[in-house]
Amino acid sequence: MDPLHILRSVFGYERYRVPQEEVIHTLMAGNDALVLMPTGGGKSLCFQIPSIARPGTGLVISPLIALMQDQVAALKQAGVRAAFLNSTLDATAAGMVEQQLLNGELDLLYIAPERLMLERTLDLLARAGLALFAIDEAHCVSQWGHDFRPDYIQLSVLHQRFPGVPRIALTATADEPTRREIIARLGLENARVFISGFDRPNIRYRISQGNGSAREQLLRFIRAEHAGDAGIVYCLSRKRVDEIAAWLEAQGLAALPYHAGLSAEVRERNQARFINEEGVIIVATIAFGMGIDKPNVRFVAHLNLPKSIEAYYQETGRAGRDGLPADAWMIYGLQDVITLRQMLESSQSGDAHKRVERHKLDAMLGLCELTTCRRQALLAYFDDPLPAPCGNCDTCLEPPATWDASVPAQKALSCVHRTGQRFGVNYLIDVLLGKEDERIQRFGHDKSSTFGIGKDLGQQEWRGVFRQLIARGLLAVDLEGHGALKLTDACRPVLRGEERVMLRRETKPEKTKKTKATRAARGAFSQETDQRLWEALRARRLEIAKAQGVPPYVVFHDATLAEMVARRPQTLEQLAHISGVGERKLAAYGADFLEVIRAHPRDDA
Ligand code: ADP
Ligand code: ZN
């Protein structure tokens, strides 16, 4: 069968994305491929289409069971003969799948790596007709990465045992060392390598300084811009996760906690609700997200600063996999900076390791304090430069003002110096503000030359100054973990007046004007009737999904429903032209959705 025909008739997509076509041709010709593409780029079609088009079954090795089940469910919806073999199947069910494989009745078979490596499975494969091997999440073979899986190392035997079967390895992890390791360990020296840029243009990056209550700010953000949307909120500690989830719930939102301290049963239930229902918010520690393939996560919010840009990019990357507008929203403040610096300095790891970690944290803090395009900085960090500012991050949309803070910086630094580099931020600010305070008097700092020299700024502004000085490494946090600030070598030129310090002006609480603009930009429906149709289509989708026990996005993606709202197809023929409507889905659900569309005519129609 012709791959392009499959793209159109089975998946309902009109054209390939770059580099899908070339990858598919490589496999069709029997050659190997290594594909590095960002999340949401469209990796799956690269192996799904040739698996269908080539004789035999495409074998997909995937470490994530939840993800496997999702993909198989989605493929079945599209009329593809797909199955999986993993520990969730009992012996009878597994036996049936194996028989289907031998009978040549499967286009795709998903399998966990540990199961694949069993001698029994390898024998089975030797008797089956194989179209290709697809090794998903291929970075799991890297021992230096975060997701190392020992079973992945053994996947090199595939090459030896099945030399004639083409292989494709796929990952969203970009860096050069990981890529080299994948090639070496999987024996992919002859593979064609496809590297796409790592930009996620539909994600709007926003980082703001906390002013007042972080959770209130979060609530305002969700209510104003993401009412009814699914999202993930990341917090640092379990305690905070429980607290935020309970609080959001009390405000009337469908928010559920997720962290390692909850029983497996609760975690599973919460995750299942997130996947199978609409508009559920998961409040989680960073543990949540691996293996979640929900395409319509509309926002990822961080109430704490991630430790590195890598972590930030991975976590925010869970938003908007379907390519529709999504928000990566973060709030952070002085205390985050201090806590992370402290954790780092007091950690037990060796010097070399600490140096790397420090560098990563500096880069993360730099991103937060940036006054230029965030996306340019992010992509530059991953060696994937973006030539012009993106126009879709907070600093592009509302360029922050900067101010010459050289004199306040000198005042703050000398205050640290005069009080003996033994005190934390709150104390230092009290001294600068000339506060009547028993402790200050006891230490005699009311006599210090820096006492009361900072009355021109308020408490909040001073916190901003200190945060930025720490973030930039002009002040260090003590090793003992009491939060005392010390001068660093980097601050000398500032103290001597040889270097100017330009700081970001602190943002005011978010204005309604901006949130409106965001909503319009993300394609929320301006017309009342459109909004109602959208809700009705979602409701119908949920009904169908529930009846079949699959997640709603497996029936149709949000993008497909949004296109139905915009184009209002009136006939099956017109509906077939909507992206994401393939032949099987048209036959199965076309009439259902047309009925909903007809029941919601436009006002002006
Ligand atoms: P990845 O595995 O790279 O994260 P997916 O394979 O899940 O990404 O694809 C992301 C989204 O893009 C899915 O919703 C998929 O249906 C859609 N998609 C992929 N290829 C195309 C295409 N050629 N045209 C339209 N949509 C596509
Ligand atoms: Zn930008």
XYZ file of C-alpha atoms and ligand atoms in Angstrom:
633
model
C 0.000 0.000 0.000
C 1.116 3.536 -0.771
C 2.238 5.502 2.315
C 0.648 8.778 1.225
C -2.636 7.001 0.687
C -2.409 5.618 4.226
C -1.689 9.074 5.637
C -4.862 10.372 4.035
C -7.305 7.506 4.269
C -6.322 6.000 7.619
C -5.128 9.011 9.592
C -7.097 11.673 7.762
C -4.130 14.020 7.326
C -3.630 15.820 4.065
C 0.154 16.151 4.010
C 3.304 15.043 5.774
C 5.198 17.133 8.212
C 8.928 17.491 7.786
C 10.717 15.033 7.935
C 8.051 12.308 8.037
C 8.065 11.627 4.320
C 11.797 11.096 4.095
C 11.888 8.931 7.200
C 9.101 6.783 5.823
C 10.872 6.401 2.493
C 14.042 5.362 4.254
C 12.223 2.541 6.024
C 10.228 1.570 2.949
C 13.551 1.078 1.178
C 14.650 -1.255 3.985
C 17.154 1.125 5.608
C 17.610 2.213 9.223
C 16.761 5.638 10.628
C 17.435 7.647 13.761
C 14.830 10.346 14.360
C 15.268 13.220 16.810
C 12.142 15.289 16.908
C 10.567 17.401 19.619
C 7.569 16.190 21.554
C 4.459 16.616 19.473
C 6.491 16.685 16.283
C 4.803 13.610 14.861
C 7.217 10.768 15.509
C 4.596 8.024 15.661
C 3.526 8.218 12.025
C 7.158 7.708 11.003
C 6.940 4.052 12.018
C 3.187 3.484 11.966
C 2.754 4.189 8.267
C 5.608 1.935 7.053
C 4.419 -0.789 9.435
C 1.076 -0.746 7.674
C 2.541 -0.333 4.214
C 5.238 -3.013 4.420
C 4.445 -6.708 4.521
C 4.550 -8.166 8.020
C 4.140 -6.620 11.454
C 5.893 -3.501 12.768
C 7.305 -4.205 16.207
C 7.325 -1.185 18.516
C 9.494 -1.289 21.613
C 8.227 1.134 24.210
C 9.089 1.316 27.897
C 5.844 2.940 28.967
C 2.873 0.677 29.346
C 0.288 3.447 29.668
C 1.555 4.970 26.469
C 1.383 1.665 24.654
C -2.236 1.143 25.553
C -3.082 4.643 24.405
C -1.392 4.261 21.066
C -2.977 0.905 20.417
C -6.414 2.266 21.314
C -5.871 5.222 18.975
C -4.712 2.982 16.139
C -7.715 0.707 16.523
C -9.977 3.741 16.337
C -8.391 4.530 13.004
C -9.014 0.963 11.849
C -5.423 -0.243 12.133
C -4.780 -3.797 13.319
C -2.722 -3.128 16.430
C -2.082 -4.927 19.704
C 0.327 -4.922 22.630
C 2.137 -7.515 24.687
C 2.922 -6.512 28.240
C 2.477 -7.550 31.848
C -1.128 -6.333 31.947
C -2.251 -9.225 29.737
C -3.004 -12.655 31.177
C -1.618 -15.781 29.523
C -4.709 -16.424 27.389
C -4.866 -12.895 26.048
C -1.121 -12.891 25.370
C -1.437 -16.232 23.586
C -4.102 -14.786 21.298
C -1.940 -11.823 20.389
C 0.965 -14.142 19.633
C -1.231 -16.201 17.350
C -2.374 -13.077 15.522
C 1.244 -12.137 15.022
C 2.087 -15.525 13.539
C -0.996 -15.416 11.306
C 0.121 -12.088 9.891
C -3.010 -10.402 11.244
C -1.272 -7.454 12.899
C 0.045 -4.238 11.387
C 1.633 -3.149 14.644
C 2.633 -4.874 17.847
C 3.769 -2.863 20.884
C 5.990 -4.648 23.340
C 7.934 -3.827 26.503
C 11.719 -4.266 26.184
C 12.055 -6.805 28.988
C 9.469 -9.012 27.333
C 11.059 -8.682 23.931
C 14.411 -9.900 25.230
C 13.008 -13.206 26.489
C 14.355 -16.094 24.404
C 10.788 -17.238 23.924
C 9.754 -13.936 22.368
C 12.775 -13.832 20.104
C 11.917 -17.306 18.841
C 8.373 -16.216 18.223
C 9.583 -13.238 16.212
C 11.829 -15.492 14.149
C 8.706 -17.306 12.995
C 6.710 -14.136 12.256
C 6.854 -11.784 9.307
C 8.374 -8.493 10.451
C 7.970 -5.119 8.752
C 10.352 -3.182 10.998
C 11.550 -2.550 14.537
C 10.740 0.815 16.064
C 12.649 1.687 19.234
C 10.714 4.457 20.929
C 12.235 6.618 23.697
C 15.620 5.510 22.389
C 17.475 7.759 24.863
C 16.655 5.116 27.493
C 19.774 3.297 26.267
C 21.922 6.166 27.525
C 23.514 5.423 30.855
C 24.082 9.092 31.518
C 20.552 10.181 30.842
C 17.693 10.383 33.303
C 15.696 7.460 31.989
C 18.278 4.723 31.659
C 16.761 1.250 31.285
C 19.125 -1.713 31.352
C 16.889 -3.710 28.995
C 17.501 -1.153 26.303
C 21.188 -1.981 26.137
C 20.356 -5.477 24.983
C 18.336 -4.238 22.046
C 21.491 -4.453 19.962
C 20.723 -8.160 19.517
C 17.862 -7.205 17.214
C 20.388 -6.142 14.662
C 22.296 -9.414 14.974
C 19.289 -11.735 15.000
C 17.209 -9.925 12.401
C 19.717 -8.282 10.068
C 17.205 -7.926 7.245
C 14.568 -6.006 9.218
C 14.913 -2.193 9.106
C 15.091 -0.362 12.417
C 14.055 3.106 13.454
C 15.057 4.673 16.789
C 13.165 7.727 18.013
C 13.669 10.236 20.790
C 12.899 13.800 21.802
C 16.171 14.129 23.676
C 18.450 16.348 21.729
C 21.985 16.438 22.856
C 24.968 15.208 20.933
C 26.385 12.770 23.542
C 23.035 10.988 23.847
C 22.768 10.748 20.089
C 26.240 9.220 19.816
C 25.410 6.738 22.532
C 22.192 5.645 20.824
C 24.037 5.040 17.565
C 26.833 3.093 19.216
C 24.722 0.969 21.530
C 22.033 0.081 19.041
C 24.429 -0.476 16.171
C 22.884 2.261 14.058
C 26.077 3.357 12.326
C 24.406 3.034 8.935
C 21.189 4.732 9.917
C 20.107 7.954 8.287
C 19.868 10.601 10.974
C 16.975 13.062 10.984
C 17.226 15.991 13.376
C 14.418 18.479 13.629
C 14.633 21.736 15.486
C 13.525 21.603 19.080
C 11.247 24.576 19.088
C 7.708 24.175 20.362
C 6.211 27.267 18.775
C 2.718 26.718 20.149
C 3.894 26.918 23.758
C 3.843 30.387 25.255
C 6.546 30.722 27.905
C 5.745 32.991 30.817
C 7.743 33.453 33.971
C 6.737 35.973 36.561
C 7.890 37.009 39.982
C 5.600 36.054 42.776
C 3.878 38.987 44.361
C 1.674 37.980 47.189
C 0.123 34.559 47.219
C 1.350 32.195 44.517
C -1.744 30.060 44.701
C -4.024 33.079 44.246
C -2.040 34.022 41.178
C -2.353 30.478 39.892
C -6.091 30.507 40.427
C -6.467 33.837 38.613
C -4.425 32.468 35.723
C -6.504 29.292 35.431
C -9.833 31.080 35.753
C -8.984 33.804 33.280
C -7.295 31.707 30.645
C -7.903 28.024 31.165
C -11.358 27.513 32.563
C -12.338 23.922 31.775
C -8.909 23.019 30.406
C -6.693 20.134 31.444
C -3.373 21.139 32.974
C -0.498 20.119 35.204
C 0.715 22.101 38.217
C 4.187 21.220 39.469
C 5.253 21.779 43.083
C 8.469 20.843 44.818
C 7.204 18.914 47.835
C 4.472 16.373 48.503
C 3.077 18.505 51.277
C 2.696 21.432 48.949
C 1.071 19.215 46.299
C -1.595 18.075 48.762
C -2.174 21.589 49.981
C -2.511 23.158 46.513
C -4.708 20.356 45.158
C -7.071 20.599 48.127
C -7.202 24.357 47.857
C -7.937 24.390 44.117
C -10.596 21.769 44.676
C -12.171 23.965 47.342
C -12.280 26.756 44.770
C -14.412 24.549 42.573
C -11.762 23.198 40.177
C -11.292 19.527 39.341
C -7.791 19.246 40.830
C -6.157 15.985 41.938
C -2.861 15.327 43.706
C -0.154 13.011 42.390
C 3.077 12.129 44.186
C 5.071 9.149 45.378
C 3.608 9.361 48.891
C 0.142 8.369 47.687
C -0.850 4.732 47.347
C -0.487 3.164 43.914
C -4.234 2.846 43.781
C -4.900 6.554 44.346
C -2.219 7.551 41.890
C -3.644 5.287 39.238
C -7.152 6.563 39.803
C -6.081 10.194 39.592
C -4.028 9.601 36.496
C -6.901 7.740 34.848
C -9.253 10.639 35.546
C -6.767 13.069 34.067
C -6.568 10.993 30.907
C -10.190 9.931 30.529
C -12.053 13.059 31.562
C -12.017 16.593 30.264
C -10.579 19.510 32.149
C -8.882 17.721 35.054
C -5.916 19.455 36.683
C -3.158 17.319 38.186
C -1.073 18.851 40.943
C 2.151 16.875 41.088
C 5.747 16.610 42.051
C 8.048 16.205 39.080
C 7.468 12.436 39.261
C 4.326 12.887 37.220
C 4.449 13.054 33.454
C 6.599 10.239 32.147
C 4.371 8.065 30.059
C 1.587 10.587 29.858
C 0.777 11.179 26.262
C -2.317 13.304 26.703
C -2.169 15.653 23.742
C -4.511 18.355 25.012
C -2.773 19.478 28.181
C -3.405 23.208 27.766
C -1.123 24.501 30.488
C 1.793 23.464 32.645
C 2.253 25.646 35.702
C 5.304 25.685 37.946
C 4.914 26.946 41.470
C 8.587 26.237 42.033
C 11.675 26.711 40.032
C 12.975 23.579 38.264
C 16.634 22.749 38.901
C 17.741 23.072 35.318
C 16.630 24.219 31.893
C 16.569 20.576 30.813
C 14.011 19.792 33.504
C 12.025 22.932 32.713
C 11.915 22.078 29.028
C 10.893 18.509 29.629
C 8.140 19.437 32.065
C 6.757 22.334 30.037
C 6.981 20.114 26.962
C 4.019 18.139 28.249
C 1.797 21.047 27.265
C 0.246 21.294 23.822
C 1.442 18.090 22.208
C -1.436 18.475 19.761
C 0.107 21.655 18.397
C -2.680 23.939 19.618
C -1.756 26.989 21.722
C -0.678 26.115 25.258
C 0.886 27.942 28.194
C 4.012 27.211 30.177
C 3.446 29.422 33.178
C 5.807 29.801 36.091
C 5.922 31.879 39.168
C 9.016 32.187 41.280
C 10.494 34.383 43.920
C 13.350 35.162 46.218
C 12.748 32.141 48.437
C 13.036 29.736 45.473
C 16.388 31.152 44.563
C 17.656 30.833 48.110
C 16.292 27.318 48.614
C 17.759 25.956 45.412
C 21.124 27.571 46.026
C 21.150 26.105 49.531
C 20.168 22.632 48.394
C 22.958 22.714 45.893
C 25.671 23.991 48.214
C 24.813 21.605 51.016
C 24.482 18.532 48.773
C 26.902 15.664 49.326
C 27.927 15.302 45.712
C 31.500 15.761 44.624
C 33.016 19.032 43.452
C 32.904 18.249 39.755
C 29.271 17.254 39.946
C 28.430 20.335 41.991
C 30.075 22.535 39.410
C 27.845 21.094 36.696
C 24.749 21.477 38.850
C 25.660 25.042 39.711
C 26.103 25.851 36.065
C 22.697 24.382 35.280
C 20.991 26.303 38.041
C 22.677 29.527 36.936
C 21.340 28.980 33.444
C 17.840 28.395 34.806
C 17.976 31.527 36.948
C 19.334 33.450 33.997
C 16.310 32.392 31.980
C 13.995 33.671 34.705
C 15.618 37.076 34.958
C 15.952 37.541 31.233
C 14.679 40.738 29.656
C 14.901 39.418 26.091
C 13.089 36.594 24.262
C 12.783 33.458 26.429
C 12.491 31.091 23.503
C 15.683 32.384 21.932
C 17.488 31.727 25.205
C 15.966 28.271 25.601
C 16.823 27.177 22.101
C 20.287 28.681 22.286
C 20.836 26.555 25.363
C 20.054 23.480 23.266
C 22.247 24.663 20.394
C 19.291 25.256 18.155
C 19.452 29.015 17.649
C 16.367 30.995 16.716
C 17.311 33.974 14.535
C 14.582 36.395 15.652
C 12.598 36.970 18.835
C 9.639 34.622 18.920
C 6.702 36.905 19.601
C 5.107 34.223 21.768
C 6.717 34.566 25.182
C 6.064 37.049 27.941
C 9.141 39.165 27.319
C 8.317 39.429 23.594
C 4.673 40.252 24.232
C 5.282 42.698 27.044
C 8.925 43.736 27.062
C 9.945 44.220 30.680
C 11.332 47.545 31.735
C 14.830 47.611 33.149
C 16.268 50.112 35.553
C 19.733 51.154 36.589
C 20.080 49.537 39.991
C 23.793 50.169 40.397
C 23.389 52.312 43.522
C 20.831 50.074 45.281
C 23.027 47.084 44.405
C 26.001 48.799 46.040
C 23.911 49.569 49.093
C 22.748 45.967 49.363
C 26.245 44.569 48.905
C 27.790 46.926 51.457
C 25.059 46.089 53.907
C 26.056 42.422 53.571
C 29.671 43.409 54.098
C 29.071 45.751 57.097
C 26.979 43.203 58.949
C 29.672 40.555 58.647
C 28.190 38.297 55.931
C 26.258 36.386 58.565
C 22.636 37.411 57.972
C 19.743 36.465 55.754
C 17.696 38.628 53.432
C 14.986 39.702 55.850
C 17.487 40.993 58.365
C 19.487 42.794 55.692
C 16.410 44.517 54.336
C 15.406 45.608 57.849
C 18.827 47.187 58.281
C 18.591 48.948 54.925
C 15.164 50.266 55.826
C 16.429 51.427 59.224
C 13.931 49.413 61.185
C 13.664 49.689 64.985
C 14.447 46.135 65.935
C 15.748 44.517 69.069
C 18.045 42.128 67.213
C 19.521 44.863 65.072
C 20.216 46.907 68.175
C 21.727 43.954 69.994
C 24.199 43.437 67.155
C 24.847 47.163 67.016
C 23.869 47.335 63.373
C 21.727 50.392 64.020
C 25.101 52.142 64.230
C 26.334 50.645 60.950
C 26.859 53.005 58.057
C 24.296 51.112 55.983
C 21.502 51.449 58.578
C 18.541 53.223 56.993
C 20.270 54.038 53.699
C 17.664 52.139 51.686
C 14.507 54.029 52.519
C 14.052 55.081 48.902
C 12.880 51.553 48.050
C 10.164 49.459 49.657
C 10.485 45.995 51.167
C 9.161 44.289 48.023
C 11.582 46.157 45.790
C 14.493 45.211 47.990
C 13.484 41.566 47.772
C 13.586 41.933 44.007
C 17.061 43.456 44.162
C 18.384 40.686 46.408
C 16.778 37.978 44.303
C 18.445 39.244 41.182
C 21.804 39.714 42.892
C 21.684 36.103 44.100
C 20.409 34.855 40.775
C 23.317 36.544 39.015
C 25.856 35.178 41.439
C 26.829 38.550 42.935
C 25.782 37.182 46.301
C 26.167 33.597 47.494
C 24.104 31.630 49.983
C 26.039 30.124 52.919
C 27.032 26.475 52.966
C 25.584 25.780 56.389
C 22.107 26.331 55.130
C 20.992 29.168 57.401
C 20.373 31.475 54.493
C 23.154 33.919 55.310
C 24.392 35.867 52.300
C 28.036 36.294 51.392
C 29.857 38.421 48.876
C 31.365 36.740 45.833
C 34.308 37.779 43.695
C 31.877 38.705 40.971
C 30.454 41.534 43.055
C 33.711 43.486 43.474
C 33.475 45.539 40.255
C 29.931 46.539 41.237
C 30.992 47.583 44.730
C 33.828 49.621 43.251
C 31.413 51.296 40.861
C 33.133 49.869 37.790
C 30.162 47.877 36.595
C 26.589 48.960 36.164
C 23.745 46.708 37.241
C 20.627 46.778 35.111
C 17.738 44.953 36.724
C 14.345 43.840 35.571
C 11.555 46.002 36.861
C 9.229 43.900 38.966
C 5.959 43.089 37.272
C 2.708 44.302 38.683
C -0.045 41.750 39.291
C -1.255 40.496 35.941
C -3.588 42.839 34.167
C -6.845 41.687 32.661
C -5.950 43.324 29.369
C -3.136 40.880 28.789
C -5.105 37.775 29.708
C -7.807 38.708 27.230
C -5.247 39.002 24.487
C -3.866 35.574 25.349
C -7.267 33.986 25.199
C -7.968 35.406 21.788
C -4.543 34.347 20.571
C -4.995 30.790 21.667
C -8.047 30.496 19.483
C -10.747 30.525 22.120
C -13.991 31.134 20.334
C -15.076 34.714 20.212
C -18.625 33.893 19.182
C -21.034 32.552 21.716
C -22.476 30.025 19.236
C -19.004 28.722 18.406
C -18.240 28.248 22.056
C -21.477 26.310 22.515
C -20.778 24.097 19.531
C -17.301 23.405 20.882
C -18.731 22.346 24.232
C -21.329 20.164 22.524
C -18.741 18.446 20.346
C -16.597 17.778 23.387
C -19.581 16.334 25.228
C -20.402 14.011 22.336
C -16.792 12.922 22.118
C -16.744 12.137 25.837
C -19.900 10.026 25.533
C -18.400 7.988 22.716
C -15.091 7.620 24.543
C -16.765 6.485 27.758
C -18.866 3.919 25.930
C -15.706 2.407 24.469
C -13.473 2.807 27.490
C -10.897 4.974 25.716
C -9.623 8.524 26.386
C -11.538 11.236 24.493
C -8.540 12.336 22.418
C -8.366 8.846 20.961
C -11.740 9.470 19.309
C -10.794 12.883 17.886
C -8.130 15.398 18.836
C -9.040 18.883 20.002
C -7.571 20.253 16.790
C -10.053 18.183 14.786
C -13.001 19.421 16.847
C -11.752 23.007 16.583
C -11.624 22.669 12.817
C -15.192 21.364 12.840
C -16.234 24.514 14.701
C -14.409 26.758 12.255
C -15.540 25.041 9.054
C -18.925 23.657 10.083
C -19.057 20.749 7.621
C -22.618 19.826 6.670
C -22.053 16.547 4.833
C -19.937 13.441 5.312
C -17.992 14.459 2.239
C -17.127 17.824 3.823
C -16.390 16.203 7.158
C -13.897 13.879 5.490
C -11.781 16.912 4.618
C -11.273 17.880 8.239
C -7.767 17.024 9.414
C -7.788 13.926 11.618
C -10.922 12.378 10.106
C -9.896 9.160 8.400
C -12.148 6.658 6.670
C -12.911 4.482 9.669
C -13.701 7.383 11.998
C -15.840 8.985 9.333
C -17.874 5.812 9.031
C -18.064 5.240 12.765
C -18.713 8.761 14.072
C -19.425 11.003 11.095
C -23.182 11.009 11.475
C -22.907 11.625 15.231
C -20.803 14.722 14.872
C -22.729 16.096 11.881
C -25.853 15.930 13.975
C -24.226 18.032 16.678
C -22.967 20.556 14.124
C -26.384 20.903 12.491
C -27.986 21.469 15.865
C -25.722 24.502 16.438
C -26.036 26.849 13.472
C -24.131 30.147 13.492
C -26.098 33.247 14.468
C -25.560 34.807 11.081
C -26.349 31.619 9.189
P 5.491 12.738 19.151
O 5.445 11.248 19.313
O 6.594 13.202 18.274
O 5.439 13.465 20.450
P 2.949 12.372 17.900
O 3.353 11.325 16.969
O 2.137 11.991 19.095
O 4.197 13.205 18.387
O 2.180 13.492 17.063
C 1.797 14.689 17.649
C 0.495 15.160 17.043
O 0.652 15.554 15.698
C -0.558 14.084 17.049
O -1.756 14.703 17.415
C -0.590 13.619 15.603
O -1.828 13.075 15.278
C -0.310 14.901 14.867
N 0.308 14.683 13.552
C 1.374 13.932 13.269
N 1.674 13.962 11.957
C 0.760 14.776 11.380
C 0.522 15.224 10.027
N 1.304 14.838 9.018
N -0.508 16.067 9.833
C -1.297 16.458 10.848
N -1.138 16.070 12.132
C -0.128 15.239 12.397
Zn 9.997 35.445 22.673
